[in-house]
């Protein structure tokens, strides 16, 4: 059986937020460290253990985490860690070397704390849709609560001291996951995203740095963390993100006005494959779901919600499919499946989920 | 195109641009390669050009070796620094961009200021601070804030506001200088 607690971490995808047709989610992150304790990359295992225990104790006293989840990653199977990574809740580094690393989630999966990633603590507020100010306020509240229990390394000149100088100062990273299919189709997406660097921002793929990008999903975030207040960082970020969102919406309108038949054709073909194919790879499924998402926004599929597609985009990932197969067969977590078995299970899952609603 | 003359010897054609930061202002000097060698600390050994022209191969090699040794000496002097708390060598930070502990910020402050300016365009924290340590009220932070406002005012061509801000900056600088003359020398240009 696959750990049901880990599956419950999917729930953060269920909430609905503003601008969901373009923005999947918003997250705000604070990086914090203990003073005079070696940063995780340089710390001894005993130091890391002490940090993990200290944070765990502080979180026990934190009302926001009452009834929440605590994962000591070393006690979780490789599959479980991959599953959490696919849910964007742990980083690839934490997945690969889990020793003395931890993840804490609030009951509603709105707040997360990663322990001993690049910094001792990385606190997150996760929000659906476009909610940068709400996410900022939540992460500030979380930091305020934890700072009553824990000392954080701070210098009046440099601000909060982080393992990498690219995070120094506020330690704040605000990011949104965007779906930009129209900008991608028109090939103007590169230009838009490349220009972000001049504004102190950056773009990445669906699963962070150096990841492949299927179907026009991009994560954009601020790069500058020093010399600006949290509010200024989020103001700047929001203004730029809103412009990108507006460009994408404009492009979608133009696409539908000028090439409606072609768009309809592509979207319905995607739907046809998703609801009838017997074998689907992750890449193909993601690309088709991206087209379907565009169709949902255009109103072709009133029975399918954006949230459902967001959930499917994660559910078709390799470890999610493996976990589902293990639960279906009752096998133990070590059971490996062939690519074909997984592609078959992925196709079956998509058929079931997309055809279960009322058809037009 | 009008060829620039060397600003030092005023004879040769200028081929090297030397950029210097003096009191916060960028100064560009155009030099011929010979003058550049004489005055730039980053340039190749003195007299090398003459030696090459004269065909003194051994002397050229010796001059180059000496130059390299001096360079290496300068480098290793920097590289040997370590954080007294965690023992991280500065060299390791330069290779990975990862620091070892919070005290590295003090140990490598001069290097970090340069890097932070490069990544963030700023070197001073303006955000939230732990309760009790209000970074917003630090005069250095206030100064940075005023400078930013001044930039905006100039960009908007609001010269009345700009003049007022300039006076405030002057006043604040004087206050900081009074309170901490040493710090103000290194940090305020």
PDB file of N, CA and C in Angstrom, chain B residues 122-187:
ATOM      1  N   UNK B 122      21.857  46.161  -5.300  1.00  0.00           N
ATOM      2  CA  UNK B 122      21.822  46.855  -4.005  1.00  0.00           C
ATOM      3  C   UNK B 122      22.653  46.060  -3.013  1.00  0.00           C
ATOM      4  N   UNK B 123      23.019  46.702  -1.931  1.00  0.00           N
ATOM      5  CA  UNK B 123      23.818  45.988  -0.926  1.00  0.00           C
ATOM      6  C   UNK B 123      23.236  46.142   0.471  1.00  0.00           C
ATOM      7  N   UNK B 124      22.086  46.791   0.563  1.00  0.00           N
ATOM      8  CA  UNK B 124      21.518  46.990   1.901  1.00  0.00           C
ATOM      9  C   UNK B 124      20.092  46.497   1.995  1.00  0.00           C
ATOM     10  N   UNK B 125      19.829  45.836   3.108  1.00  0.00           N
ATOM     11  CA  UNK B 125      18.518  45.259   3.343  1.00  0.00           C
ATOM     12  C   UNK B 125      17.485  46.354   3.607  1.00  0.00           C
ATOM     13  N   UNK B 126      16.329  46.235   2.979  1.00  0.00           N
ATOM     14  CA  UNK B 126      15.259  47.217   3.206  1.00  0.00           C
ATOM     15  C   UNK B 126      13.968  46.544   3.643  1.00  0.00           C
ATOM     16  N   UNK B 127      14.007  45.274   3.888  1.00  0.00           N
ATOM     17  CA  UNK B 127      12.761  44.562   4.185  1.00  0.00           C
ATOM     18  C   UNK B 127      12.499  44.416   5.671  1.00  0.00           C
ATOM     19  N   UNK B 128      11.688  43.428   5.998  1.00  0.00           N
ATOM     20  CA  UNK B 128      11.330  43.200   7.394  1.00  0.00           C
ATOM     21  C   UNK B 128      12.567  42.808   8.190  1.00  0.00           C
ATOM     22  N   UNK B 129      12.459  43.019   9.484  1.00  0.00           N
ATOM     23  CA  UNK B 129      13.551  42.663  10.379  1.00  0.00           C
ATOM     24  C   UNK B 129      12.950  41.977  11.590  1.00  0.00           C
ATOM     25  N   UNK B 130      13.759  41.208  12.332  1.00  0.00           N
ATOM     26  CA  UNK B 130      13.214  40.590  13.537  1.00  0.00           C
ATOM     27  C   UNK B 130      12.713  41.683  14.481  1.00  0.00           C
ATOM     28  N   UNK B 131      11.669  41.411  15.242  1.00  0.00           N
ATOM     29  CA  UNK B 131      11.131  42.445  16.132  1.00  0.00           C
ATOM     30  C   UNK B 131      12.249  42.896  17.078  1.00  0.00           C
ATOM     31  N   UNK B 132      12.346  44.203  17.253  1.00  0.00           N
ATOM     32  CA  UNK B 132      13.415  44.733  18.101  1.00  0.00           C
ATOM     33  C   UNK B 132      14.572  45.260  17.284  1.00  0.00           C
ATOM     34  N   UNK B 133      14.762  44.716  16.080  1.00  0.00           N
ATOM     35  CA  UNK B 133      15.840  45.209  15.217  1.00  0.00           C
ATOM     36  C   UNK B 133      15.195  45.814  13.989  1.00  0.00           C
ATOM     37  N   UNK B 134      14.872  47.070  14.068  1.00  0.00           N
ATOM     38  CA  UNK B 134      14.155  47.634  12.942  1.00  0.00           C
ATOM     39  C   UNK B 134      15.094  48.171  11.868  1.00  0.00           C
ATOM     40  N   UNK B 135      15.257  47.383  10.828  1.00  0.00           N
ATOM     41  CA  UNK B 135      16.174  47.779   9.756  1.00  0.00           C
ATOM     42  C   UNK B 135      15.673  49.015   9.016  1.00  0.00           C
ATOM     43  N   UNK B 136      14.351  49.216   9.015  1.00  0.00           N
ATOM     44  CA  UNK B 136      13.793  50.346   8.269  1.00  0.00           C
ATOM     45  C   UNK B 136      14.344  51.678   8.793  1.00  0.00           C
ATOM     46  N   UNK B 137      14.667  51.697  10.091  1.00  0.00           N
ATOM     47  CA  UNK B 137      15.061  52.969  10.677  1.00  0.00           C
ATOM     48  C   UNK B 137      16.569  53.202  10.664  1.00  0.00           C
ATOM     49  N   UNK B 138      17.349  52.219  10.204  1.00  0.00           N
ATOM     50  CA  UNK B 138      18.788  52.414  10.147  1.00  0.00           C
ATOM     51  C   UNK B 138      19.085  53.564   9.178  1.00  0.00           C
ATOM     52  N   UNK B 139      19.974  54.496   9.565  1.00  0.00           N
ATOM     53  CA  UNK B 139      20.227  55.644   8.694  1.00  0.00           C
ATOM     54  C   UNK B 139      20.760  55.238   7.317  1.00  0.00           C
ATOM     55  N   UNK B 140      21.525  54.144   7.276  1.00  0.00           N
ATOM     56  CA  UNK B 140      22.058  53.706   5.978  1.00  0.00           C
ATOM     57  C   UNK B 140      20.925  53.265   5.056  1.00  0.00           C
ATOM     58  N   UNK B 141      19.952  52.601   5.656  1.00  0.00           N
ATOM     59  CA  UNK B 141      18.800  52.153   4.874  1.00  0.00           C
ATOM     60  C   UNK B 141      17.989  53.364   4.426  1.00  0.00           C
ATOM     61  N   UNK B 142      17.837  54.312   5.346  1.00  0.00           N
ATOM     62  CA  UNK B 142      17.099  55.531   5.012  1.00  0.00           C
ATOM     63  C   UNK B 142      17.787  56.258   3.861  1.00  0.00           C
ATOM     64  N   UNK B 143      19.113  56.252   3.897  1.00  0.00           N
ATOM     65  CA  UNK B 143      19.889  56.916   2.858  1.00  0.00           C
ATOM     66  C   UNK B 143      19.636  56.269   1.493  1.00  0.00           C
ATOM     67  N   UNK B 144      19.677  54.938   1.517  1.00  0.00           N
ATOM     68  CA  UNK B 144      19.431  54.181   0.285  1.00  0.00           C
ATOM     69  C   UNK B 144      18.041  54.525  -0.268  1.00  0.00           C
ATOM     70  N   UNK B 145      17.097  54.597   0.653  1.00  0.00           N
ATOM     71  CA  UNK B 145      15.711  54.900   0.281  1.00  0.00           C
ATOM     72  C   UNK B 145      15.622  56.299  -0.364  1.00  0.00           C
ATOM     73  N   UNK B 146      16.299  57.279   0.254  1.00  0.00           N
ATOM     74  CA  UNK B 146      16.285  58.641  -0.280  1.00  0.00           C
ATOM     75  C   UNK B 146      16.911  58.682  -1.675  1.00  0.00           C
ATOM     76  N   UNK B 147      17.985  57.909  -1.838  1.00  0.00           N
ATOM     77  CA  UNK B 147      18.642  57.893  -3.149  1.00  0.00           C
ATOM     78  C   UNK B 147      17.717  57.341  -4.224  1.00  0.00           C
ATOM     79  N   UNK B 148      16.962  56.319  -3.812  1.00  0.00           N
ATOM     80  CA  UNK B 148      16.025  55.735  -4.772  1.00  0.00           C
ATOM     81  C   UNK B 148      14.965  56.758  -5.160  1.00  0.00           C
ATOM     82  N   UNK B 149      14.479  57.454  -4.129  1.00  0.00           N
ATOM     83  CA  UNK B 149      13.460  58.481  -4.399  1.00  0.00           C
ATOM     84  C   UNK B 149      14.023  59.564  -5.322  1.00  0.00           C
ATOM     85  N   UNK B 150      15.300  59.893  -5.085  1.00  0.00           N
ATOM     86  CA  UNK B 150      15.946  60.921  -5.907  1.00  0.00           C
ATOM     87  C   UNK B 150      15.988  60.479  -7.377  1.00  0.00           C
ATOM     88  N   UNK B 151      16.360  59.204  -7.574  1.00  0.00           N
ATOM     89  CA  UNK B 151      16.405  58.668  -8.947  1.00  0.00           C
ATOM     90  C   UNK B 151      15.044  58.820  -9.623  1.00  0.00           C
ATOM     91  N   UNK B 152      14.012  58.461  -8.871  1.00  0.00           N
ATOM     92  CA  UNK B 152      12.654  58.540  -9.417  1.00  0.00           C
ATOM     93  C   UNK B 152      12.302  59.989  -9.746  1.00  0.00           C
ATOM     94  N   UNK B 153      12.653  60.884  -8.808  1.00  0.00           N
ATOM     95  CA  UNK B 153      12.334  62.300  -9.005  1.00  0.00           C
ATOM     96  C   UNK B 153      13.032  62.843 -10.256  1.00  0.00           C
ATOM     97  N   UNK B 154      14.301  62.455 -10.423  1.00  0.00           N
ATOM     98  CA  UNK B 154      15.048  62.921 -11.589  1.00  0.00           C
ATOM     99  C   UNK B 154      14.427  62.362 -12.871  1.00  0.00           C
ATOM    100  N   UNK B 155      14.073  61.073 -12.794  1.00  0.00           N
ATOM    101  CA  UNK B 155      13.469  60.448 -13.974  1.00  0.00           C
ATOM    102  C   UNK B 155      12.163  61.139 -14.356  1.00  0.00           C
ATOM    103  N   UNK B 156      11.435  61.590 -13.339  1.00  0.00           N
ATOM    104  CA  UNK B 156      10.158  62.272 -13.606  1.00  0.00           C
ATOM    105  C   UNK B 156      10.344  63.763 -13.882  1.00  0.00           C
ATOM    106  N   UNK B 157      11.587  64.173 -13.813  1.00  0.00           N
ATOM    107  CA  UNK B 157      11.930  65.584 -14.022  1.00  0.00           C
ATOM    108  C   UNK B 157      11.261  66.497 -13.000  1.00  0.00           C
ATOM    109  N   UNK B 158      11.063  65.964 -11.803  1.00  0.00           N
ATOM    110  CA  UNK B 158      10.518  66.765 -10.712  1.00  0.00           C
ATOM    111  C   UNK B 158      11.724  67.341  -9.956  1.00  0.00           C
ATOM    112  N   UNK B 159      12.266  68.413 -10.502  1.00  0.00           N
ATOM    113  CA  UNK B 159      13.542  68.899  -9.985  1.00  0.00           C
ATOM    114  C   UNK B 159      13.419  69.583  -8.629  1.00  0.00           C
ATOM    115  N   UNK B 160      12.228  70.073  -8.353  1.00  0.00           N
ATOM    116  CA  UNK B 160      12.014  70.689  -7.043  1.00  0.00           C
ATOM    117  C   UNK B 160      12.174  69.630  -5.953  1.00  0.00           C
ATOM    118  N   UNK B 161      11.485  68.500  -6.174  1.00  0.00           N
ATOM    119  CA  UNK B 161      11.577  67.390  -5.226  1.00  0.00           C
ATOM    120  C   UNK B 161      13.009  66.868  -5.177  1.00  0.00           C
ATOM    121  N   UNK B 162      13.634  66.754  -6.349  1.00  0.00           N
ATOM    122  CA  UNK B 162      15.000  66.236  -6.412  1.00  0.00           C
ATOM    123  C   UNK B 162      15.954  67.082  -5.575  1.00  0.00           C
ATOM    124  N   UNK B 163      15.783  68.395  -5.664  1.00  0.00           N
ATOM    125  CA  UNK B 163      16.657  69.294  -4.904  1.00  0.00           C
ATOM    126  C   UNK B 163      16.452  69.092  -3.408  1.00  0.00           C
ATOM    127  N   UNK B 164      15.173  68.935  -3.021  1.00  0.00           N
ATOM    128  CA  UNK B 164      14.868  68.723  -1.603  1.00  0.00           C
ATOM    129  C   UNK B 164      15.498  67.411  -1.119  1.00  0.00           C
ATOM    130  N   UNK B 165      15.357  66.364  -1.948  1.00  0.00           N
ATOM    131  CA  UNK B 165      15.908  65.057  -1.573  1.00  0.00           C
ATOM    132  C   UNK B 165      17.433  65.122  -1.477  1.00  0.00           C
ATOM    133  N   UNK B 166      18.026  65.872  -2.421  1.00  0.00           N
ATOM    134  CA  UNK B 166      19.485  65.984  -2.416  1.00  0.00           C
ATOM    135  C   UNK B 166      19.958  66.623  -1.107  1.00  0.00           C
ATOM    136  N   UNK B 167      19.217  67.644  -0.646  1.00  0.00           N
ATOM    137  CA  UNK B 167      19.574  68.287   0.622  1.00  0.00           C
ATOM    138  C   UNK B 167      19.442  67.318   1.791  1.00  0.00           C
ATOM    139  N   UNK B 168      18.350  66.545   1.756  1.00  0.00           N
ATOM    140  CA  UNK B 168      18.134  65.562   2.833  1.00  0.00           C
ATOM    141  C   UNK B 168      19.261  64.538   2.861  1.00  0.00           C
ATOM    142  N   UNK B 169      19.666  64.089   1.666  1.00  0.00           N
ATOM    143  CA  UNK B 169      20.737  63.093   1.566  1.00  0.00           C
ATOM    144  C   UNK B 169      22.026  63.664   2.150  1.00  0.00           C
ATOM    145  N   UNK B 170      22.289  64.922   1.807  1.00  0.00           N
ATOM    146  CA  UNK B 170      23.497  65.588   2.291  1.00  0.00           C
ATOM    147  C   UNK B 170      23.490  65.630   3.820  1.00  0.00           C
ATOM    148  N   UNK B 171      22.324  65.982   4.361  1.00  0.00           N
ATOM    149  CA  UNK B 171      22.192  66.119   5.813  1.00  0.00           C
ATOM    150  C   UNK B 171      22.406  64.750   6.490  1.00  0.00           C
ATOM    151  N   UNK B 172      21.753  63.749   5.920  1.00  0.00           N
ATOM    152  CA  UNK B 172      21.830  62.404   6.492  1.00  0.00           C
ATOM    153  C   UNK B 172      23.261  61.872   6.420  1.00  0.00           C
ATOM    154  N   UNK B 173      23.919  62.120   5.304  1.00  0.00           N
ATOM    155  CA  UNK B 173      25.307  61.678   5.139  1.00  0.00           C
ATOM    156  C   UNK B 173      26.188  62.274   6.224  1.00  0.00           C
ATOM    157  N   UNK B 174      25.982  63.575   6.472  1.00  0.00           N
ATOM    158  CA  UNK B 174      26.772  64.266   7.488  1.00  0.00           C
ATOM    159  C   UNK B 174      26.531  63.638   8.856  1.00  0.00           C
ATOM    160  N   UNK B 175      25.252  63.311   9.119  1.00  0.00           N
ATOM    161  CA  UNK B 175      24.923  62.669  10.404  1.00  0.00           C
ATOM    162  C   UNK B 175      25.626  61.339  10.554  1.00  0.00           C
ATOM    163  N   UNK B 176      25.585  60.541   9.487  1.00  0.00           N
ATOM    164  CA  UNK B 176      26.202  59.217   9.536  1.00  0.00           C
ATOM    165  C   UNK B 176      27.706  59.364   9.728  1.00  0.00           C
ATOM    166  N   UNK B 177      28.259  60.313   9.019  1.00  0.00           N
ATOM    167  CA  UNK B 177      29.696  60.523   9.091  1.00  0.00           C
ATOM    168  C   UNK B 177      30.109  60.895  10.512  1.00  0.00           C
ATOM    169  N   UNK B 178      29.303  61.707  11.155  1.00  0.00           N
ATOM    170  CA  UNK B 178      29.574  62.113  12.526  1.00  0.00           C
ATOM    171  C   UNK B 178      29.523  60.916  13.470  1.00  0.00           C
ATOM    172  N   UNK B 179      28.486  60.098  13.266  1.00  0.00           N
ATOM    173  CA  UNK B 179      28.272  58.966  14.163  1.00  0.00           C
ATOM    174  C   UNK B 179      29.328  57.886  13.984  1.00  0.00           C
ATOM    175  N   UNK B 180      29.776  57.699  12.768  1.00  0.00           N
ATOM    176  CA  UNK B 180      30.687  56.584  12.502  1.00  0.00           C
ATOM    177  C   UNK B 180      31.592  56.917  11.324  1.00  0.00           C
ATOM    178  N   UNK B 181      32.622  57.727  11.571  1.00  0.00           N
ATOM    179  CA  UNK B 181      33.447  58.208  10.461  1.00  0.00           C
ATOM    180  C   UNK B 181      34.092  57.085   9.656  1.00  0.00           C
ATOM    181  N   UNK B 182      34.513  56.003  10.350  1.00  0.00           N
ATOM    182  CA  UNK B 182      35.221  54.943   9.636  1.00  0.00           C
ATOM    183  C   UNK B 182      34.310  54.239   8.633  1.00  0.00           C
ATOM    184  N   UNK B 183      33.115  53.900   9.141  1.00  0.00           N
ATOM    185  CA  UNK B 183      32.179  53.183   8.290  1.00  0.00           C
ATOM    186  C   UNK B 183      31.789  54.033   7.081  1.00  0.00           C
ATOM    187  N   UNK B 184      31.587  55.303   7.357  1.00  0.00           N
ATOM    188  CA  UNK B 184      31.102  56.142   6.268  1.00  0.00           C
ATOM    189  C   UNK B 184      32.136  56.266   5.153  1.00  0.00           C
ATOM    190  N   UNK B 185      33.415  56.141   5.515  1.00  0.00           N
ATOM    191  CA  UNK B 185      34.433  56.216   4.481  1.00  0.00           C
ATOM    192  C   UNK B 185      34.343  55.061   3.501  1.00  0.00           C
ATOM    193  N   UNK B 186      34.082  53.873   4.048  1.00  0.00           N
ATOM    194  CA  UNK B 186      34.086  52.717   3.170  1.00  0.00           C
ATOM    195  C   UNK B 186      32.755  52.525   2.463  1.00  0.00           C
ATOM    196  N   UNK B 187      31.684  52.977   3.085  1.00  0.00           N
ATOM    197  CA  UNK B 187      30.385  52.590   2.532  1.00  0.00           C
ATOM    198  C   UNK B 187      29.649  53.691   1.782  1.00  0.00           C
TER     199      UNK B 187
END
